[in-house]
Amino acid sequence: MDYNQPMFDRPVFEGKTILITGGGSGLGKAMCAYFSQLGAKVIITSRREELLNEVAEEISAATGYPVYGIPSDVRDARAVSEVLKQALEFCGQVDGLINNAAGNFVSPTERLSSRAFEAVIGIVLQGTINYTLELGKYWISNKIPGTVLNIITTYAWTGTGYTVPSACAKAGVLALTRSLAVEWGRKYGIRLNAIAPGPFPTKGAWDRLFPESLRSMFDPSERIPLQRVGDKQELANLAAYLMSEYAAYINGEVVTIDGGEWLENGGQFNDFRHISDDMWDQLKDMHRGKS
Ligand code: HXC
Ligand code: NAP
């Protein structure tokens, strides 16, 4: 079996509705397609109405399950309430939320304006807060043990230069995930988890973070022990597992899916992979006082 194959062999989300922010492109679209294939009704939301409608039609035609596109900006709390209202009209109930929408760009931090920080933090952190609060309050008042999955990145905990607004925002989302997993887990049975992907080629991320002009200088797969980038279906498989009842005891966890990238680049001696066998022999002799 290949790693890019769908994981579940039965419609484990039949009768459930999953709302995915940023669900019209990239990883959000891949998750939408897989949840729909697994029997869920899916609501996708982002700012581009035409794209949402196209994707909803395409996926629904392929799977036979309904997909609804609702255009909205995650930064606008009032608009988020409207999305939930419409989602309930279409589907009756919403059981799961995937906070996947993001904004990001590369830049030396000293070149950024305060509005540049605001744009990214508004989408990533405030947007996640807006949806989590809206859905959380709805679940609590209707006694529904909902599930939230937040898409973060590994630099949420390592930090990183050149995408500092995103690093700050994703770190906030990680803190939100762990905090509410405890508070709402105990009181209401609501689970929150996160996925931290390494590089997965999507147009949205690649055009902004690894544009053609930089790709020859920084090949992301070179930084990864498994020497390849991720496949969207691998991420969709993990998301489906974490949102499913099979993961009912997983709460407050962040699962990294990066081929070992962040550990390789954090480990002090990992660059020693460049040392040849001959040199290792010499080093051994030297340490034993033979040369
Ligand atoms: C410096 C920039 C900038 C850039 C925008 N700004 N782009 N500053 N370098 N490249 C500044 C603007 O000058 C402005 O400040 C402020 O940010 C707001 O810009 P707007 O264009 O008005 O913002 P908006 O229309 O809201 O667009 C948001 C966006 C945009 C984040 C700037 O890129 C976007 O819509 N992105 C959505 C999709 C996306 O980013 N996908 C990638 C996710 S990938 P001033 O002061 O001039 O007004 C990801 C992967 C992580 O997260 C890990 C990978 C391994
Ligand atoms: P993407 O296709 O650009 O996805 C981002 C989505 O967010 C888009 O659909 C975009 O749609 C939506 N969005 C942005 N601003 C919004 C707003 N204000 N309101 C509503 N929706 C908004 O990129 P991606 O690679 O699939 O990223 C998906 C997630 O994975 C993000 O959380 C990202 O940080 C994370 N991630 C990706 C990688 C990677 O290598 N690809 C690595 C680590 C983490 P509109 O522009 O139409 O609004």
Short mmCIF file of C-alpha atoms and ligand atoms in Angstrom, two decimals:
data_model
loop_
_atom_site.label_atom_id
_atom_site.label_comp_id
_atom_site.label_asym_id
_atom_site.label_seq_id
_atom_site.Cartn_x
_atom_site.Cartn_y
_atom_site.Cartn_z
CA MET A 1 0.00 0.00 0.00
CA ASP A 2 1.16 3.50 -0.85
CA TYR A 3 1.36 6.35 1.64
CA ASN A 4 -0.81 8.51 -0.62
CA GLN A 5 -3.82 6.20 -0.44
CA PRO A 6 -6.99 6.92 1.59
CA MET A 7 -6.85 5.23 5.01
CA PHE A 8 -10.42 4.34 6.05
CA ASP A 9 -12.39 1.77 4.04
CA ARG A 10 -15.87 2.73 5.30
CA PRO A 11 -17.83 6.01 5.57
CA VAL A 12 -16.88 6.76 9.18
CA PHE A 13 -18.33 10.30 9.05
CA GLU A 14 -21.78 9.42 7.68
CA GLY A 15 -24.38 11.58 9.48
CA LYS A 16 -21.74 14.08 10.65
CA THR A 17 -21.07 17.63 9.45
CA ILE A 18 -17.55 19.06 9.39
CA LEU A 19 -16.80 22.77 8.86
CA ILE A 20 -13.40 23.55 7.29
CA THR A 21 -12.07 27.11 7.11
CA GLY A 22 -9.90 27.76 4.07
CA GLY A 23 -11.54 24.64 2.61
CA GLY A 24 -11.46 25.78 -1.03
CA SER A 25 -7.75 25.30 -1.71
CA GLY A 26 -4.61 23.35 -0.80
CA LEU A 27 -4.75 21.20 2.31
CA GLY A 28 -8.26 22.42 3.19
CA LYS A 29 -9.58 21.20 -0.17
CA ALA A 30 -7.82 17.84 0.27
CA MET A 31 -9.42 17.43 3.71
CA CYS A 32 -12.81 18.46 2.32
CA ALA A 33 -12.54 15.83 -0.43
CA TYR A 34 -11.58 13.08 2.03
CA PHE A 35 -14.20 13.89 4.68
CA SER A 36 -16.81 13.98 1.92
CA GLN A 37 -15.56 10.64 0.59
CA LEU A 38 -16.00 9.32 4.13
CA GLY A 39 -19.68 10.32 4.17
CA ALA A 40 -19.59 13.70 5.95
CA LYS A 41 -21.57 16.73 4.95
CA VAL A 42 -18.89 19.39 4.59
CA ILE A 43 -19.09 23.17 4.90
CA ILE A 44 -16.14 25.02 3.36
CA THR A 45 -15.54 28.70 3.94
CA SER A 46 -13.03 31.31 2.76
CA ARG A 47 -13.15 34.67 0.97
CA ARG A 48 -13.28 33.51 -2.67
CA GLU A 49 -16.95 32.69 -3.37
CA GLU A 50 -16.44 31.47 -6.94
CA LEU A 51 -13.68 29.07 -5.95
CA LEU A 52 -15.75 27.72 -3.04
CA ASN A 53 -18.71 27.03 -5.32
CA GLU A 54 -16.51 25.30 -7.92
CA VAL A 55 -14.82 23.11 -5.31
CA ALA A 56 -18.09 22.29 -3.54
CA GLU A 57 -19.66 21.19 -6.84
CA GLU A 58 -16.60 19.21 -7.95
CA ILE A 59 -16.27 17.29 -4.68
CA SER A 60 -19.95 16.69 -4.16
CA ALA A 61 -20.29 15.36 -7.73
CA ALA A 62 -17.41 12.95 -7.10
CA THR A 63 -18.58 11.62 -3.70
CA GLY A 64 -22.37 11.98 -3.76
CA TYR A 65 -22.40 13.75 -0.38
CA PRO A 66 -23.33 17.45 -0.02
CA VAL A 67 -20.60 20.10 0.19
CA TYR A 68 -21.60 23.72 0.83
CA GLY A 69 -19.41 26.76 0.18
CA ILE A 70 -20.10 29.80 2.38
CA PRO A 71 -17.96 32.88 1.62
CA SER A 72 -16.75 34.68 4.72
CA ASP A 73 -13.70 36.30 6.30
CA VAL A 74 -12.49 34.48 9.45
CA ARG A 75 -11.43 37.81 10.99
CA ASP A 76 -15.00 39.08 11.19
CA ALA A 77 -16.71 37.56 14.26
CA ARG A 78 -20.17 38.65 13.13
CA ALA A 79 -19.67 37.00 9.74
CA VAL A 80 -18.57 33.81 11.52
CA SER A 81 -21.93 33.73 13.40
CA GLU A 82 -23.65 34.01 10.01
CA VAL A 83 -21.63 31.07 8.68
CA LEU A 84 -22.80 28.90 11.58
CA LYS A 85 -26.40 30.02 11.07
CA GLN A 86 -26.27 29.07 7.38
CA ALA A 87 -24.45 25.83 8.11
CA LEU A 88 -27.25 24.84 10.52
CA GLU A 89 -29.87 25.69 7.91
CA PHE A 90 -28.09 23.46 5.35
CA CYS A 91 -27.07 20.59 7.62
CA GLY A 92 -29.10 20.70 10.86
CA GLN A 93 -26.05 20.22 13.09
CA VAL A 94 -22.29 20.83 12.97
CA ASP A 95 -20.13 18.21 14.70
CA GLY A 96 -16.57 19.16 13.86
CA LEU A 97 -14.48 22.23 13.08
CA ILE A 98 -11.13 22.36 11.28
CA ASN A 99 -9.36 25.70 11.66
CA ASN A 100 -7.21 25.58 8.55
CA ALA A 101 -7.40 29.12 7.05
CA ALA A 102 -4.11 30.98 7.16
CA GLY A 103 -2.28 34.00 5.85
CA ASN A 104 1.50 34.12 5.53
CA PHE A 105 4.40 35.66 3.60
CA VAL A 106 8.18 35.75 3.93
CA SER A 107 9.93 38.96 4.94
CA PRO A 108 12.66 40.26 7.23
CA THR A 109 10.71 41.35 10.30
CA GLU A 110 12.18 44.86 10.38
CA ARG A 111 10.50 45.51 7.01
CA LEU A 112 7.02 44.78 8.35
CA SER A 113 4.40 47.29 9.40
CA SER A 114 2.12 46.76 12.34
CA ARG A 115 -0.71 46.14 9.79
CA ALA A 116 1.28 43.29 8.27
CA PHE A 117 1.38 41.58 11.70
CA GLU A 118 -2.30 42.38 12.17
CA ALA A 119 -3.22 40.76 8.82
CA VAL A 120 -1.56 37.43 9.63
CA ILE A 121 -2.44 37.31 13.33
CA GLY A 122 -6.00 38.34 12.44
CA ILE A 123 -6.44 35.41 10.06
CA VAL A 124 -4.50 32.73 11.93
CA LEU A 125 -5.06 33.45 15.62
CA GLN A 126 -8.15 35.68 15.82
CA GLY A 127 -9.82 33.70 13.01
CA THR A 128 -9.25 30.44 14.90
CA ILE A 129 -10.55 32.05 18.10
CA ASN A 130 -13.64 33.38 16.29
CA TYR A 131 -14.64 29.96 14.92
CA THR A 132 -13.70 28.04 18.07
CA LEU A 133 -15.75 30.37 20.29
CA GLU A 134 -18.75 30.37 17.95
CA LEU A 135 -18.82 26.59 17.55
CA GLY A 136 -17.88 25.98 21.19
CA LYS A 137 -20.78 28.07 22.52
CA TYR A 138 -23.16 26.33 20.10
CA TRP A 139 -21.94 22.87 21.19
CA ILE A 140 -22.11 23.74 24.87
CA SER A 141 -25.65 25.10 24.72
CA ASN A 142 -26.80 22.11 22.63
CA LYS A 143 -24.85 19.50 24.65
CA ILE A 144 -22.95 18.34 21.55
CA PRO A 145 -19.46 16.93 22.26
CA GLY A 146 -17.86 18.61 19.24
CA THR A 147 -14.29 18.22 18.02
CA VAL A 148 -11.82 20.87 16.88
CA LEU A 149 -8.69 20.31 14.81
CA ASN A 150 -6.27 23.22 14.38
CA ILE A 151 -3.70 23.23 11.58
CA ILE A 152 -0.53 24.83 12.93
CA THR A 153 3.15 24.33 11.96
CA THR A 154 6.26 23.01 13.68
CA TYR A 155 7.63 26.54 14.14
CA ALA A 156 4.76 27.14 16.60
CA TRP A 157 7.21 25.86 19.22
CA THR A 158 10.64 26.36 17.62
CA GLY A 159 9.86 29.87 16.36
CA THR A 160 11.39 30.96 13.04
CA GLY A 161 12.80 34.04 11.40
CA TYR A 162 11.26 35.53 8.25
CA THR A 163 7.67 34.45 8.96
CA VAL A 164 7.47 35.91 12.46
CA PRO A 165 3.79 37.02 12.40
CA SER A 166 2.84 33.47 11.42
CA ALA A 167 5.09 31.97 14.13
CA CYS A 168 3.50 34.21 16.80
CA ALA A 169 -0.01 33.38 15.61
CA LYS A 170 0.52 29.62 15.31
CA ALA A 171 2.08 29.54 18.81
CA GLY A 172 -1.09 31.24 20.06
CA VAL A 173 -3.24 28.62 18.33
CA LEU A 174 -1.22 25.85 19.97
CA ALA A 175 -1.78 27.47 23.40
CA LEU A 176 -5.50 27.78 22.63
CA THR A 177 -5.65 24.09 21.64
CA ARG A 178 -4.02 22.85 24.83
CA SER A 179 -5.87 25.26 27.12
CA LEU A 180 -9.37 24.51 25.85
CA ALA A 181 -8.69 20.77 25.55
CA VAL A 182 -8.54 20.80 29.35
CA GLU A 183 -11.20 23.40 30.12
CA TRP A 184 -13.84 22.21 27.63
CA GLY A 185 -12.75 18.55 27.68
CA ARG A 186 -13.55 18.21 31.37
CA LYS A 187 -16.76 20.25 31.37
CA TYR A 188 -18.31 19.41 28.00
CA GLY A 189 -16.46 16.47 26.41
CA ILE A 190 -15.23 18.74 23.60
CA ARG A 191 -11.87 17.56 22.18
CA LEU A 192 -9.27 19.87 20.63
CA ASN A 193 -6.16 18.68 18.81
CA ALA A 194 -3.67 20.11 16.33
CA ILE A 195 -1.65 18.92 13.36
CA ALA A 196 1.76 20.45 12.71
CA PRO A 197 2.65 19.83 9.06
CA GLY A 198 6.11 20.23 7.59
CA PRO A 199 6.31 21.24 3.91
CA PHE A 200 3.35 20.12 1.76
CA PRO A 201 3.44 21.66 -1.73
CA THR A 202 0.29 23.76 -2.21
CA LYS A 203 -0.08 26.76 -4.50
CA GLY A 204 -0.99 29.06 -1.59
CA ALA A 205 2.07 28.19 0.47
CA TRP A 206 4.57 27.66 -2.36
CA ASP A 207 3.76 30.90 -4.23
CA ARG A 208 4.23 32.90 -1.04
CA LEU A 209 6.96 31.03 0.83
CA PHE A 210 9.01 29.18 -1.79
CA PRO A 211 8.49 31.16 -5.02
CA GLU A 212 10.27 29.88 -8.15
CA SER A 213 13.16 32.33 -7.63
CA LEU A 214 13.95 30.83 -4.18
CA ARG A 215 13.24 27.18 -4.95
CA SER A 216 16.68 26.45 -6.41
CA MET A 217 18.34 28.04 -3.34
CA PHE A 218 16.21 26.28 -0.70
CA ASP A 219 14.93 22.83 -1.59
CA PRO A 220 12.64 22.02 1.37
CA SER A 221 13.05 18.25 0.91
CA GLU A 222 16.80 18.51 1.61
CA ARG A 223 16.05 19.45 5.22
CA ILE A 224 13.96 16.34 5.80
CA PRO A 225 15.36 12.97 6.96
CA LEU A 226 12.81 11.10 4.81
CA GLN A 227 13.97 13.27 1.87
CA ARG A 228 10.59 14.13 0.45
CA VAL A 229 7.79 16.61 1.04
CA GLY A 230 4.35 15.56 2.30
CA ASP A 231 1.46 14.32 0.21
CA LYS A 232 -1.93 15.97 0.84
CA GLN A 233 -3.65 12.60 1.32
CA GLU A 234 -1.26 11.77 4.20
CA LEU A 235 -2.42 14.90 5.97
CA ALA A 236 -6.09 14.19 5.16
CA ASN A 237 -5.70 10.66 6.59
CA LEU A 238 -4.29 12.05 9.85
CA ALA A 239 -7.03 14.71 10.06
CA ALA A 240 -9.72 12.07 9.51
CA TYR A 241 -8.27 9.89 12.24
CA LEU A 242 -8.03 12.75 14.76
CA MET A 243 -11.59 13.93 14.02
CA SER A 244 -13.01 10.39 14.21
CA GLU A 245 -14.24 8.35 17.16
CA TYR A 246 -11.11 6.20 16.79
CA ALA A 247 -9.27 9.14 18.40
CA ALA A 248 -11.87 9.65 21.17
CA TYR A 249 -9.14 9.50 23.86
CA ILE A 250 -6.76 11.91 22.11
CA ASN A 251 -7.22 15.42 23.47
CA GLY A 252 -4.88 18.42 23.64
CA GLU A 253 -2.32 16.71 21.41
CA VAL A 254 -0.30 18.14 18.54
CA VAL A 255 0.71 15.56 15.94
CA THR A 256 3.70 16.47 13.80
CA ILE A 257 3.69 15.24 10.18
CA ASP A 258 7.00 16.46 8.73
CA GLY A 259 9.20 13.46 7.93
CA GLY A 260 11.38 14.34 10.94
CA GLU A 261 12.24 17.84 9.66
CA TRP A 262 12.11 19.90 12.84
CA LEU A 263 14.02 17.37 14.92
CA GLU A 264 16.77 17.07 12.31
CA ASN A 265 17.26 20.80 12.27
CA GLY A 266 17.10 21.09 16.06
CA GLY A 267 19.55 18.27 16.87
CA GLN A 268 23.09 19.52 17.57
CA PHE A 269 25.02 16.85 15.63
CA ASN A 270 22.66 15.99 12.80
CA ASP A 271 24.83 17.78 10.21
CA PHE A 272 27.42 15.06 10.85
CA ARG A 273 25.57 13.07 8.15
CA HIS A 274 28.04 14.76 5.77
CA ILE A 275 31.01 12.94 7.40
CA SER A 276 32.34 10.10 5.22
CA ASP A 277 33.08 6.54 6.43
CA ASP A 278 36.83 7.20 6.00
CA MET A 279 36.61 10.25 8.17
CA TRP A 280 34.66 8.32 10.83
CA ASP A 281 37.49 5.76 10.84
CA GLN A 282 40.04 8.55 11.32
CA LEU A 283 37.99 10.12 14.10
CA LYS A 284 37.70 6.80 15.90
CA ASP A 285 41.47 6.24 15.67
CA MET A 286 42.12 9.76 16.88
CA HIS A 287 39.87 9.33 19.92
CA ARG A 288 41.60 6.07 20.81
CA GLY A 289 45.00 7.76 20.58
CA LYS A 290 46.05 5.81 17.49
CA SER A 291 46.80 8.87 15.35
C1 HXC B 1 5.61 42.62 3.64
C2 HXC B 1 3.32 42.58 3.39
C3 HXC B 1 3.43 41.50 2.46
C4 HXC B 1 4.73 41.02 2.14
C5 HXC B 1 1.33 41.99 2.72
N1 HXC B 1 2.00 42.82 3.52
N2 HXC B 1 2.17 41.16 2.07
N3 HXC B 1 4.39 43.12 3.98
N4 HXC B 1 5.79 41.60 2.76
N5 HXC B 1 4.91 40.02 1.27
C6 HXC B 1 1.44 43.88 4.35
C7 HXC B 1 0.77 44.95 3.50
O1 HXC B 1 1.72 45.87 3.00
C8 HXC B 1 -0.20 45.58 4.50
O2 HXC B 1 0.44 46.48 5.38
C9 HXC B 1 -0.63 44.39 5.36
O3 HXC B 1 0.38 43.38 5.18
C10 HXC B 1 -1.97 43.83 4.92
O4 HXC B 1 -1.89 43.52 3.54
P1 HXC B 1 -3.19 43.25 2.65
O5 HXC B 1 -2.74 42.84 1.30
O6 HXC B 1 -4.13 44.40 2.77
O7 HXC B 1 -3.82 42.02 3.47
P2 HXC B 1 -4.97 41.02 3.09
O8 HXC B 1 -5.62 41.42 1.80
O9 HXC B 1 -5.78 40.85 4.28
O10 HXC B 1 -4.14 39.67 2.75
C11 HXC B 1 -3.59 38.89 3.74
C12 HXC B 1 -2.24 38.28 3.33
C13 HXC B 1 -2.34 37.53 1.98
C14 HXC B 1 -1.80 37.40 4.46
C15 HXC B 1 -1.26 39.43 3.15
O11 HXC B 1 -1.09 36.96 1.66
C16 HXC B 1 -3.38 36.46 1.98
O12 HXC B 1 -4.57 36.75 1.77
N6 HXC B 1 -3.03 35.17 2.21
C17 HXC B 1 -3.97 34.06 2.28
C18 HXC B 1 -3.43 32.75 1.86
C19 HXC B 1 -2.04 32.38 2.40
O13 HXC B 1 -1.30 33.24 2.84
N7 HXC B 1 -1.69 31.10 2.29
C20 HXC B 1 -0.42 30.60 2.72
C21 HXC B 1 -0.55 29.82 3.95
S1 HXC B 1 0.88 28.86 4.04
P3 HXC B 1 0.47 48.09 5.12
O14 HXC B 1 1.16 48.64 6.31
O15 HXC B 1 1.24 48.28 3.84
O16 HXC B 1 -0.96 48.51 5.00
C22 HXC B 1 1.40 28.62 5.60
C23 HXC B 1 2.51 27.60 5.65
C24 HXC B 1 3.36 27.63 6.87
O17 HXC B 1 0.93 29.20 6.53
C25 HXC B 1 4.52 26.65 6.89
C26 HXC B 1 5.19 26.24 5.63
C27 HXC B 1 6.28 25.20 5.79
P1 NAP B 2 -3.67 27.84 1.15
O1 NAP B 2 -4.19 27.00 0.03
O2 NAP B 2 -3.24 29.21 0.84
O3 NAP B 2 -4.76 27.84 2.29
C1 NAP B 2 -5.10 28.95 3.06
C2 NAP B 2 -6.60 29.12 2.99
O4 NAP B 2 -7.02 30.10 3.94
C3 NAP B 2 -7.09 29.58 1.61
O5 NAP B 2 -8.14 28.73 1.19
C4 NAP B 2 -7.62 30.99 1.86
O6 NAP B 2 -8.74 31.26 1.04
C5 NAP B 2 -8.01 30.89 3.33
N1 NAP B 2 -8.00 32.22 3.96
C6 NAP B 2 -6.98 33.09 4.02
N2 NAP B 2 -7.35 34.23 4.62
C7 NAP B 2 -8.66 34.04 4.96
C8 NAP B 2 -9.60 34.86 5.61
N3 NAP B 2 -9.30 36.09 6.01
N4 NAP B 2 -10.87 34.38 5.81
C9 NAP B 2 -11.19 33.15 5.37
N5 NAP B 2 -10.32 32.32 4.76
C10 NAP B 2 -9.08 32.77 4.55
O7 NAP B 2 -2.43 27.12 1.84
P2 NAP B 2 -2.25 25.66 2.49
O8 NAP B 2 -0.85 25.30 2.27
O9 NAP B 2 -3.31 24.74 2.02
O10 NAP B 2 -2.43 25.96 4.04
C11 NAP B 2 -3.45 25.33 4.81
C12 NAP B 2 -3.03 25.30 6.28
O11 NAP B 2 -1.89 24.49 6.44
C13 NAP B 2 -2.65 26.66 6.86
O12 NAP B 2 -3.11 26.73 8.20
C14 NAP B 2 -1.15 26.62 6.84
O13 NAP B 2 -0.57 27.48 7.79
C15 NAP B 2 -0.91 25.17 7.17
N6 NAP B 2 0.42 24.68 6.81
C16 NAP B 2 0.72 24.50 5.49
C17 NAP B 2 1.97 24.01 5.18
C18 NAP B 2 2.37 23.74 3.76
O14 NAP B 2 3.53 23.41 3.52
N7 NAP B 2 1.48 23.84 2.78
C19 NAP B 2 2.89 23.73 6.19
C20 NAP B 2 2.53 23.95 7.51
C21 NAP B 2 1.28 24.41 7.80
P3 NAP B 2 -9.14 32.75 0.54
O15 NAP B 2 -7.89 33.41 0.11
O16 NAP B 2 -10.14 32.47 -0.54
O17 NAP B 2 -9.80 33.43 1.70
#
